[in-house]
PDB file of C-alpha atoms in Angstrom:
ATOM      1  CA  MET A 635      92.737 255.775  85.784  1.00 71.00           C
ATOM      2  CA  VAL A 636      92.498 255.549  89.676  1.00 77.00           C
ATOM      3  CA  ALA A 637      94.617 259.140  89.879  1.00 83.00           C
ATOM      4  CA  LYS A 638      92.555 260.683  86.787  1.00 82.00           C
ATOM      5  CA  GLU A 639      88.792 260.059  88.360  1.00 81.00           C
ATOM      6  CA  THR A 640      90.302 260.592  91.872  1.00 84.00           C
ATOM      7  CA  GLY A 641      92.482 263.280  91.591  1.00 90.00           C
ATOM      8  CA  TRP A 642      94.766 261.749  94.028  1.00 88.00           C
ATOM      9  CA  SER A 643      98.881 262.134  93.224  1.00 89.00           C
ATOM     10  CA  LYS A 644     101.227 258.546  92.760  1.00 88.00           C
ATOM     11  CA  GLU A 645     102.412 259.182  95.908  1.00 89.00           C
ATOM     12  CA  GLU A 646      98.713 259.228  97.898  1.00 89.00           C
ATOM     13  CA  ILE A 647      97.528 256.315  96.036  1.00 87.00           C
ATOM     14  CA  ILE A 648     101.686 254.479  96.361  1.00 88.00           C
ATOM     15  CA  TYR A 649     101.468 255.693 100.031  1.00 90.00           C
ATOM     16  CA  ASN A 650      98.282 255.761 101.318  1.00 91.00           C
ATOM     17  CA  THR A 651      95.882 252.861  99.854  1.00 90.00           C
ATOM     18  CA  SER A 652      96.277 249.457 100.294  1.00 93.00           C
ATOM     19  CA  PHE A 653      96.383 247.295  97.363  1.00 92.00           C
ATOM     20  CA  ALA A 654      93.176 245.643  98.161  1.00 94.00           C
ATOM     21  CA  ALA A 655      91.282 248.947  97.609  1.00 91.00           C
ATOM     22  CA  LEU A 656      92.573 250.386  94.369  1.00 90.00           C
ATOM     23  CA  GLN A 657      91.942 246.454  93.037  1.00 91.00           C
ATOM     24  CA  LEU A 658      87.623 246.855  95.009  1.00 92.00           C
ATOM     25  CA  MET A 659      88.211 250.588  93.062  1.00 89.00           C
ATOM     26  CA  ILE A 660      89.749 248.827  89.524  1.00 87.00           C
ATOM     27  CA  ALA A 661      87.260 246.321  89.828  1.00 89.00           C
ATOM     28  CA  ASP A 662      84.207 248.923  90.262  1.00 87.00           C
ATOM     29  CA  ALA A 663      85.201 251.201  87.247  1.00 82.00           C
ATOM     30  CA  PRO A 664      82.847 251.439  84.716  1.00 81.00           C
ATOM     31  CA  LYS A 665      83.505 249.260  81.547  1.00 79.00           C
ATOM     32  CA  THR A 666      83.660 250.050  77.843  1.00 76.00           C
ATOM     33  CA  SER A 667      82.870 247.839  74.958  1.00 72.00           C
ATOM     34  CA  TYR A 668      84.875 248.629  71.444  1.00 72.00           C
ATOM     35  CA  SER A 669      82.092 246.226  68.983  1.00 69.00           C
ATOM     36  CA  LYS A 670      82.716 246.242  65.784  1.00 67.00           C
ATOM     37  CA  LYS A 671      78.520 246.088  65.624  1.00 68.00           C
ATOM     38  CA  GLY A 672      77.589 249.318  62.907  1.00 68.00           C
ATOM     39  CA  LYS A 673      80.522 248.975  60.940  1.00 71.00           C
ATOM     40  CA  GLU A 674      80.359 251.389  57.833  1.00 74.00           C
ATOM     41  CA  GLU A 675      81.716 250.358  54.559  1.00 82.00           C
ATOM     42  CA  PHE A 676      82.101 252.325  51.243  1.00 84.00           C
ATOM     43  CA  GLU A 677      82.149 251.031  47.696  1.00 88.00           C
ATOM     44  CA  SER A 678      84.028 253.790  46.094  1.00 87.00           C
ATOM     45  CA  ASP A 679      85.667 257.514  47.935  1.00 87.00           C
ATOM     46  CA  GLU A 680      82.791 258.706  46.358  1.00 88.00           C
ATOM     47  CA  ASP A 681      80.340 257.197  48.686  1.00 86.00           C
ATOM     48  CA  LEU A 682      82.817 257.500  52.125  1.00 84.00           C
ATOM     49  CA  ALA A 683      83.313 261.677  51.193  1.00 85.00           C
ATOM     50  CA  ASN A 684      79.057 261.750  50.212  1.00 84.00           C
ATOM     51  CA  TRP A 685      78.752 260.092  53.875  1.00 80.00           C
ATOM     52  CA  LEU A 686      81.321 263.187  55.073  1.00 82.00           C
ATOM     53  CA  GLY A 687      79.610 265.837  54.519  1.00 81.00           C
ATOM     54  CA  ALA A 688      82.055 266.580  51.596  1.00 76.00           C
ATOM     55  CA  GLU A 689      81.093 268.673  48.878  1.00 58.00           C
TER      56      GLU A 689
END
């Protein structure tokens, strides 16, 4: 995650960044919540096809 967000190589992270700094970077990273709110359920395959816009 840190390498992807900063553009640093793994070697730069391992040899040039303290463990405490890495912990702070990870703690400050944006959080993602995957809730099941708004989950759609379909009674038939036709309902699903209509929802997807299939003709």
